[in-house]
Amino acid sequence: MLISILSIIANIGFLAVLNMNIYTDRAMMPTGEIREWHRSPAARLMIADQPFLIYLQIALSAVSIITSVLFLLGVRGRLIRIIQLVSLAGSAAVFIIIMIVSSDLHAKYA
């Protein structure tokens, strides 16, 4: 039961951090001034044409939250528990990968 509650809190935290503006991008404009943008990891991945990581994170988080809620509502089963643990571990791994990848991305401007 405790793992289910922690799983829900962790996944909500992962999705919240991915949407927080924690990166600052700077670029030189043609007029000579420097412009700053404050972006979230999700926004940086979208700008760099790598949204599949965000979609994977959302899917794993959804599976983890749904199985956790099912477990809290009394659906007991070995398969539910295994799916919950695997999706929680996958969600945490993808979150770490997203944070590493988004910190080293360069935006594509057309």
Coordinates of C-alpha atoms in Angstrom, one line a residue:
M1 CA 0.0 0.0 0.0
L2 CA 2.8 2.4 0.8
I3 CA 4.5 1.7 -2.5
S4 CA 1.2 2.6 -4.3
I5 CA 1.0 5.9 -2.5
L6 CA 4.7 6.7 -3.2
S7 CA 4.3 5.7 -6.8
I8 CA 1.4 8.1 -7.3
I9 CA 3.3 11.0 -5.6
A10 CA 6.6 10.2 -7.5
N11 CA 4.9 10.2 -10.9
I12 CA 3.0 13.4 -10.2
G13 CA 6.3 14.9 -9.1
F14 CA 8.1 13.7 -12.2
L15 CA 5.5 15.3 -14.5
A16 CA 5.5 18.5 -12.5
V17 CA 9.3 18.8 -12.7
L18 CA 9.2 18.1 -16.5
N19 CA 6.9 21.1 -16.9
M20 CA 8.8 23.6 -14.6
N21 CA 10.9 26.3 -16.3
I22 CA 14.3 25.3 -15.0
Y23 CA 16.5 25.9 -18.1
T24 CA 17.5 29.3 -19.6
D25 CA 18.3 29.5 -23.3
R26 CA 20.1 32.5 -24.7
A27 CA 20.6 33.4 -28.3
M28 CA 22.0 36.4 -30.2
M29 CA 19.4 38.1 -32.3
P30 CA 20.1 39.7 -35.7
T31 CA 19.9 43.2 -34.1
G32 CA 22.8 42.3 -31.8
E33 CA 20.8 41.9 -28.6
I34 CA 20.8 38.7 -26.6
R35 CA 17.4 37.2 -25.9
E36 CA 16.6 34.8 -23.1
W37 CA 13.9 32.1 -22.9
H38 CA 13.1 30.1 -19.8
R39 CA 12.1 26.6 -20.8
S40 CA 11.0 23.4 -19.2
P41 CA 12.7 20.0 -20.0
A42 CA 9.5 19.1 -22.0
A43 CA 9.6 22.3 -24.0
R44 CA 13.3 21.8 -24.8
L45 CA 12.6 18.2 -26.0
M46 CA 9.8 19.4 -28.2
I47 CA 11.9 22.2 -29.7
A48 CA 14.7 19.7 -30.5
D49 CA 12.3 17.3 -32.2
Q50 CA 12.5 14.6 -29.6
P51 CA 9.0 14.4 -28.2
F52 CA 9.0 10.6 -28.0
L53 CA 10.7 10.7 -24.6
I54 CA 7.9 12.9 -23.2
Y55 CA 5.3 10.6 -24.6
L56 CA 7.0 7.6 -23.2
Q57 CA 7.2 9.3 -19.8
I58 CA 3.5 10.1 -19.9
A59 CA 2.5 6.6 -20.9
L60 CA 4.6 5.0 -18.1
S61 CA 3.4 7.4 -15.5
A62 CA -0.2 6.8 -16.5
V63 CA 0.2 3.0 -16.3
S64 CA 1.9 3.4 -12.9
I65 CA -0.8 5.7 -11.5
I66 CA -3.6 3.5 -12.8
T67 CA -2.2 0.3 -11.4
S68 CA -1.5 2.1 -8.1
V69 CA -5.1 3.3 -7.8
L70 CA -6.4 -0.2 -8.7
F71 CA -4.2 -1.6 -5.9
L72 CA -5.4 1.0 -3.5
L73 CA -9.0 0.2 -4.4
G74 CA -8.5 -3.4 -3.5
V75 CA -7.7 -5.1 -6.7
R76 CA -5.1 -7.6 -5.5
G77 CA -3.2 -9.6 -8.0
R78 CA 0.4 -10.6 -8.7
L79 CA 0.2 -9.3 -12.3
I80 CA -1.1 -5.8 -11.2
R81 CA 1.7 -5.6 -8.7
I82 CA 4.4 -6.6 -11.2
I83 CA 3.0 -4.1 -13.8
Q84 CA 3.0 -1.4 -11.1
L85 CA 6.6 -2.0 -10.1
V86 CA 7.9 -2.2 -13.6
S87 CA 6.1 0.9 -14.7
L88 CA 7.4 2.8 -11.7
A89 CA 11.0 1.7 -12.3
G90 CA 10.6 2.6 -16.0
S91 CA 9.1 5.9 -15.3
A92 CA 12.0 6.8 -12.9
A93 CA 14.5 5.7 -15.5
V94 CA 12.9 7.6 -18.3
F95 CA 12.7 10.7 -16.0
I96 CA 16.5 10.5 -15.4
I97 CA 17.2 10.0 -19.1
I98 CA 15.0 13.0 -20.0
M99 CA 16.8 15.3 -17.5
I100 CA 20.2 14.2 -18.8
V101 CA 19.2 14.6 -22.5
S102 CA 17.3 17.9 -22.1
S103 CA 20.3 19.5 -20.3
D104 CA 22.5 18.9 -23.3
L105 CA 20.1 19.8 -26.2
H106 CA 20.5 22.5 -28.6
A107 CA 17.3 23.9 -30.1
K108 CA 16.7 23.7 -33.9
Y109 CA 15.6 27.0 -35.3
A110 CA 14.4 27.1 -38.9

